[in-house]
């Protein structure tokens, strides 16, 4: 989500930067071109005036040059007007020799003047315009060379030129301003873009939050709110809702099937057990049959346990396993389970220890379920601890929660197995943990986890293979919810 928002903002800013750059470049080129055009118009006007001045003067005076050959020059009275022209102006004779210069042309180095006058010395001089580079410090100039035929034989043409720096001045200013403004535009556009992307993606965030909240089979009845806009988001919400409805239906059938099957199995199992138990105590049963009846009873017991567990989980999934919450002293529960653990531990050769606070730990819980949860953890601890080991059950209380812990010095759990132990029907690899010797169906911890969570709590485990494990259930004092 955050990445889409950032990506959108980034692309938006890049697109804007490219647009600003292209716009700036186009504007700069256009301004420069029109600057050059203005220069051309100006020098054309000046050339026109000078041309007319020479022609009219010649018409009136008949001769406007003094001296001839290398000393030839324009009559001072006539050149006085030309000197006042603001730009470079050169009048040349038919040999290409300079007859008059404007005031501003004089400071130019001789080679620069020669270069400009060279434009008038071309054999078939025609009116032409162009750009010339005069070298540092004068830079390049825009010029217009005009042949002058009506001012007497001594005059060939005139040239007016002006520095292009004037044309570049405006666009350069523009460029500078744009360079100053562009970062401000880009940063503000980036911020606006970020906000805009966030606003447009908000409905997606809402849908994601809602879908995340539907974390297990029990929340499948929830539906996403469908926006009235009728846009893509509304369609997305409708699609997700349709999918949730289908999921809910299949989950429902699955749970119903498990619950019904477990329920139907309970009675025949009870009848079977009663029959086997009766045969076991019957004096006429031959001793060789007794052992196989014993094994059958163990199998029936395990199956009954599994059916009970399946029924519990199926009901929990369907939300039909309400907690019978009542306030009690949790120390009594722990003492009670510890007593059972002591008996079980004795026959398994495992020592049992327990510790409870000296003051009552009062809390509203489902006593039966909590006892079942503790028994599950304790029987596991005994089951997976070799003879001579120890299991320790403890109850602790702080201001916010109570904590049950069951520690053992048993075979431990491989790190790769830890994420799976709360899954239904999951049991560690028999070769590694030798669970083959230990009866069980892999549902105990799934039920334990459900009981902890139904009380608003959580279960965690830490374990080191070969050293032992500790299961910790933490129940917040304010977290009990009837499920
Ligand atoms: P079960 O004990 O019936 O196999 P559980 O759901 O209670 O099923 O436990 C799942 C698996 O977690 C067990 O098969 C075992 O591999 C592992 N496990 C549970 N508790 C312990 C423990 N205290 N020490 C080592 N392994 C354990």
XYZ file of C-alpha atoms in Angstrom, residues 10-410:
401
model
C 7.410 9.253 -7.627
C 6.032 8.721 -11.132
C 3.821 11.744 -10.839
C 6.782 13.916 -9.763
C 9.027 12.484 -12.498
C 6.305 13.137 -15.111
C 5.925 16.684 -13.826
C 9.696 17.243 -13.806
C 9.924 16.073 -17.430
C 7.000 18.326 -18.389
C 8.516 21.330 -16.625
C 11.886 20.617 -18.275
C 10.361 20.237 -21.753
C 8.212 23.310 -21.264
C 11.216 25.311 -19.999
C 13.406 24.218 -22.912
C 10.711 25.000 -25.487
C 10.087 28.394 -23.893
C 13.820 29.158 -23.790
C 14.295 28.249 -27.468
C 11.215 30.199 -28.507
C 12.270 33.283 -26.508
C 15.753 33.135 -27.995
C 14.416 32.811 -31.544
C 12.092 35.736 -31.139
C 14.951 37.720 -29.533
C 17.049 37.099 -32.655
C 14.068 38.090 -34.806
C 13.765 41.364 -32.926
C 17.495 41.992 -33.439
C 17.098 41.277 -37.144
C 14.254 43.778 -37.349
C 16.290 46.388 -35.528
C 19.402 46.051 -37.699
C 17.230 45.951 -40.800
C 15.658 49.270 -39.808
C 19.047 50.813 -39.078
C 20.431 49.535 -42.407
C 17.387 50.930 -44.192
C 17.894 54.397 -42.624
C 21.630 54.412 -43.334
C 20.966 53.285 -46.916
C 18.458 56.071 -47.382
C 20.799 58.627 -45.799
C 23.603 57.699 -48.171
C 21.328 57.654 -51.229
C 19.631 60.965 -50.418
C 22.956 62.626 -49.565
C 24.400 61.444 -52.859
C 21.359 62.701 -54.731
C 21.747 66.146 -53.210
C 25.538 66.479 -53.078
C 26.551 64.393 -56.076
C 29.616 63.090 -54.276
C 29.845 61.826 -50.726
C 33.349 60.399 -50.528
C 36.584 62.307 -50.044
C 39.974 61.181 -51.327
C 40.384 58.038 -53.327
C 42.346 54.788 -53.054
C 43.686 53.766 -49.650
C 42.809 57.137 -48.035
C 39.222 57.164 -49.236
C 36.582 57.907 -46.611
C 33.074 59.192 -46.334
C 32.506 62.887 -46.222
C 32.724 63.870 -42.494
C 29.391 65.718 -42.642
C 27.689 62.557 -43.854
C 29.522 60.083 -41.655
C 28.660 62.190 -38.572
C 25.087 60.872 -38.802
C 26.218 57.299 -39.267
C 28.547 57.525 -36.258
C 25.604 58.066 -33.992
C 24.017 54.668 -34.865
C 23.779 52.535 -31.677
C 25.049 49.321 -33.309
C 28.068 48.309 -35.330
C 27.884 49.958 -38.759
C 30.405 49.749 -41.555
C 30.297 51.416 -44.985
C 32.725 49.968 -47.529
C 33.795 50.898 -51.053
C 33.983 48.625 -54.051
C 37.487 47.431 -53.057
C 36.074 46.312 -49.722
C 37.837 49.139 -47.909
C 36.104 50.684 -44.898
C 34.849 54.224 -45.576
C 32.992 54.897 -42.351
C 32.388 53.269 -38.941
C 29.812 53.978 -36.295
C 31.041 55.167 -32.893
C 30.550 51.769 -31.213
C 32.440 49.942 -33.997
C 35.700 51.789 -33.375
C 36.731 50.038 -30.168
C 36.448 46.649 -31.985
C 39.799 44.974 -32.708
C 41.028 45.384 -36.301
C 40.546 41.707 -37.171
C 36.930 41.844 -35.982
C 36.254 44.912 -38.186
C 38.000 43.124 -41.055
C 35.819 40.065 -40.522
C 32.666 42.190 -40.651
C 33.879 44.254 -43.662
C 34.711 40.940 -45.381
C 30.979 40.360 -45.733
C 30.844 43.433 -48.019
C 33.856 42.391 -50.079
C 32.142 39.376 -51.599
C 32.276 39.488 -55.437
C 28.528 39.496 -56.078
C 27.306 41.243 -52.978
C 23.648 40.615 -52.239
C 21.547 41.517 -49.240
C 22.222 38.800 -46.703
C 21.992 38.209 -43.007
C 23.777 35.814 -40.635
C 25.642 35.238 -37.390
C 29.376 35.732 -36.958
C 31.635 34.931 -34.076
C 34.054 37.758 -33.370
C 35.913 35.882 -30.641
C 36.301 36.967 -27.009
C 35.317 39.382 -25.594
C 32.841 40.463 -28.275
C 31.118 37.117 -28.733
C 28.847 36.486 -31.646
C 26.929 39.089 -33.622
C 23.914 39.141 -35.880
C 24.610 41.114 -39.059
C 22.881 42.383 -42.182
C 24.922 43.249 -45.274
C 23.181 45.421 -47.864
C 24.551 46.414 -51.266
C 24.277 50.204 -51.916
C 24.073 50.993 -55.606
C 22.454 54.398 -55.562
C 25.099 56.362 -53.622
C 27.723 56.723 -56.284
C 30.418 54.452 -57.635
C 32.660 54.906 -54.591
C 30.249 53.073 -52.279
C 29.604 49.344 -52.451
C 27.557 48.483 -49.449
C 26.911 48.802 -45.754
C 26.727 46.367 -42.857
C 24.903 46.701 -39.576
C 25.589 44.216 -36.772
C 24.682 43.793 -33.130
C 25.702 41.435 -30.346
C 23.444 38.388 -29.890
C 24.060 38.631 -26.139
C 21.121 41.051 -26.009
C 18.813 38.408 -27.445
C 20.075 35.798 -24.942
C 19.607 38.074 -21.954
C 15.831 37.665 -21.609
C 15.773 33.860 -22.045
C 18.735 33.496 -19.643
C 16.780 35.408 -17.018
C 13.819 33.181 -17.723
C 15.985 30.085 -17.330
C 17.354 31.336 -14.027
C 13.859 32.044 -12.700
C 12.672 28.628 -13.821
C 15.614 26.913 -12.119
C 14.680 28.726 -8.925
C 10.960 28.008 -9.184
C 11.114 24.434 -10.523
C 12.243 22.793 -7.225
C 9.475 24.605 -5.335
C 6.899 23.473 -7.924
C 8.228 19.899 -7.843
C 8.285 19.643 -4.032
C 4.781 21.071 -3.658
C 3.502 18.901 -6.523
C 5.143 15.857 -4.864
C 3.388 16.630 -1.571
C 0.046 17.186 -3.291
C 0.613 13.967 -5.294
C 1.400 12.023 -2.126
C -1.752 13.293 -0.478
C -3.797 12.596 -3.615
C -2.449 9.054 -3.940
C -3.195 8.455 -0.260
C -6.750 9.735 -0.635
C -7.442 7.642 -3.737
C -5.982 4.509 -2.158
C -7.841 4.954 1.121
C -10.799 2.779 0.071
C -8.314 0.012 -0.797
C -6.763 0.397 2.669
C -10.226 0.113 4.241
C -10.966 -3.054 2.257
C -7.582 -4.494 3.245
C -8.155 -3.732 6.942
C -11.564 -5.377 6.787
C -10.244 -8.464 4.993
C -7.369 -8.705 7.487
C -9.873 -8.627 10.335
C -11.511 -11.722 8.825
C -8.661 -13.788 10.154
C -10.304 -17.167 10.723
C -13.342 -19.294 9.955
C -15.286 -17.648 12.776
C -15.292 -14.186 11.185
C -16.446 -15.327 7.758
C -19.945 -13.952 8.405
C -18.525 -10.421 8.221
C -19.026 -8.419 5.019
C -17.252 -5.391 3.638
C -19.205 -2.136 3.440
C -19.981 -1.453 -0.244
C -19.365 2.208 -1.202
C -22.340 3.889 -2.864
C -20.078 5.347 -5.545
C -20.590 2.383 -7.871
C -16.966 2.661 -8.969
C -14.142 0.082 -9.077
C -13.925 0.057 -5.263
C -17.612 -0.801 -4.971
C -17.120 -3.653 -7.455
C -14.072 -4.871 -5.523
C -16.032 -4.865 -2.243
C -18.909 -6.730 -3.931
C -16.505 -9.310 -5.385
C -14.804 -9.864 -2.020
C -18.223 -10.135 -0.331
C -19.291 -12.752 -2.888
C -16.102 -14.691 -2.230
C -16.639 -14.470 1.538
C -20.195 -15.787 1.144
C -18.919 -18.794 -0.841
C -16.133 -19.376 1.701
C -18.576 -19.155 4.577
C -20.807 -21.700 2.890
C -17.995 -24.211 2.322
C -16.573 -23.705 5.813
C -20.064 -24.160 7.217
C -20.550 -27.465 5.377
C -17.130 -28.649 6.502
C -17.774 -27.782 10.146
C -21.255 -29.273 10.068
C -19.902 -32.477 8.580
C -17.135 -32.752 11.221
C -19.541 -31.941 14.040
C -22.191 -34.364 12.774
C -19.696 -37.159 12.120
C -18.072 -36.738 15.569
C -21.455 -36.627 17.212
C -22.657 -39.767 15.407
C -19.453 -41.593 16.354
C -19.779 -40.837 20.062
C -22.631 -43.263 20.815
C -21.228 -46.361 19.037
C -17.898 -45.713 20.754
C -19.594 -45.532 24.151
C -21.415 -48.798 23.445
C -18.162 -50.410 22.308
C -16.338 -49.264 25.440
C -19.102 -50.506 27.728
C -19.005 -53.902 25.972
C -15.221 -54.230 26.226
C -15.219 -53.102 29.853
C -17.906 -55.648 30.683
C -15.913 -58.428 28.973
C -12.778 -57.341 30.863
C -14.413 -57.733 34.292
C -16.304 -60.892 33.330
C -14.849 -63.840 35.294
C -15.356 -66.195 32.317
C -13.096 -64.256 29.935
C -10.037 -66.365 29.137
C -6.736 -64.709 30.197
C -5.287 -64.768 26.620
C -8.257 -62.646 25.437
C -7.820 -60.147 28.296
C -4.671 -58.563 26.800
C -6.230 -57.972 23.401
C -9.338 -56.564 25.101
C -7.025 -54.228 27.064
C -5.431 -52.987 23.826
C -8.871 -52.596 22.227
C -9.989 -50.482 25.197
C -6.887 -48.267 24.865
C -7.669 -47.726 21.171
C -11.338 -47.017 21.937
C -10.268 -44.487 24.585
C -7.939 -42.739 22.171
C -10.624 -42.630 19.507
C -13.192 -41.293 21.965
C -10.712 -38.599 22.962
C -10.176 -37.692 19.312
C -13.900 -37.570 18.576
C -14.425 -35.341 21.659
C -11.624 -33.033 20.521
C -12.950 -32.868 16.966
C -16.409 -32.053 18.236
C -15.005 -29.305 20.474
C -13.042 -27.745 17.603
C -15.928 -28.061 15.124
C -18.260 -26.364 17.623
C -15.667 -23.679 18.304
C -15.341 -23.040 14.559
C -19.088 -22.699 14.259
C -19.178 -20.378 17.259
C -21.256 -22.949 19.144
C -18.866 -23.512 22.050
C -19.832 -20.856 24.583
C -17.688 -20.356 27.650
C -19.324 -20.915 31.034
C -17.545 -18.008 32.657
C -17.539 -17.726 36.462
C -15.167 -16.134 38.920
C -12.822 -18.529 40.682
C -9.470 -18.697 42.389
C -7.119 -19.913 39.670
C -4.802 -21.355 42.346
C -7.407 -24.060 43.039
C -7.442 -25.020 39.368
C -3.651 -25.207 39.207
C -3.460 -27.235 42.458
C -6.108 -29.586 41.082
C -4.261 -30.132 37.772
C -0.935 -30.431 39.646
C -2.413 -33.268 41.705
C -3.406 -35.161 38.533
C 0.033 -34.387 37.070
C 1.628 -35.807 40.224
C -0.231 -39.100 39.775
C 0.477 -39.288 36.021
C 4.109 -38.254 36.583
C 4.638 -40.915 39.232
C 3.699 -43.741 36.876
C 5.880 -42.154 34.116
C 8.843 -41.626 36.453
C 8.696 -37.843 36.052
C 8.932 -35.444 38.999
C 6.238 -32.841 39.348
C 6.659 -29.345 40.831
C 4.278 -26.465 41.022
C 4.164 -22.933 42.337
C 1.237 -20.584 42.921
C 1.024 -17.106 44.502
C 0.272 -16.946 48.219
C -2.789 -14.725 47.706
C -5.936 -15.672 45.765
C -5.829 -15.111 42.008
C -9.447 -14.310 41.231
C -10.575 -14.201 37.640
C -13.703 -14.948 35.628
C -12.935 -17.950 33.395
C -14.509 -21.160 32.125
C -13.130 -23.477 34.806
C -13.713 -26.654 32.801
C -11.953 -25.309 29.708
C -9.001 -23.876 31.658
C -8.574 -27.200 33.447
C -8.679 -28.969 30.062
C -6.087 -26.513 28.706
C -3.718 -27.044 31.661
C -4.200 -30.815 31.501
C -3.328 -30.824 27.802
C -0.071 -28.989 28.458
C 0.774 -31.062 31.521
C 0.065 -34.436 29.879
C 2.172 -33.380 26.886
C 5.001 -32.357 29.231
C 4.889 -35.760 30.960
C 4.472 -37.606 27.650
C 7.509 -35.970 26.057
C 9.801 -36.099 29.128
C 11.912 -39.213 29.692
C 12.055 -40.937 33.094
C 13.917 -38.977 35.744
C 12.922 -35.619 34.228
C 10.917 -32.851 35.852
C 7.847 -30.883 34.916
C 6.980 -27.605 36.626
C 3.602 -25.902 36.612
C 3.383 -22.279 37.692
C 0.788 -19.556 38.067
C 1.800 -15.895 38.170
C -0.129 -12.684 38.283
C 0.655 -9.084 37.377
C -1.507 -6.012 37.142
C -2.756 -6.773 33.642
C -2.750 -10.528 33.221
C -2.297 -13.962 34.710
C 0.255 -16.369 33.309
C 0.255 -20.148 33.395
C 3.501 -21.862 32.483
C 4.319 -25.526 32.017
C 8.024 -26.284 31.852
C 9.597 -29.659 31.207
C 13.066 -31.123 30.864
C 11.971 -33.363 27.996
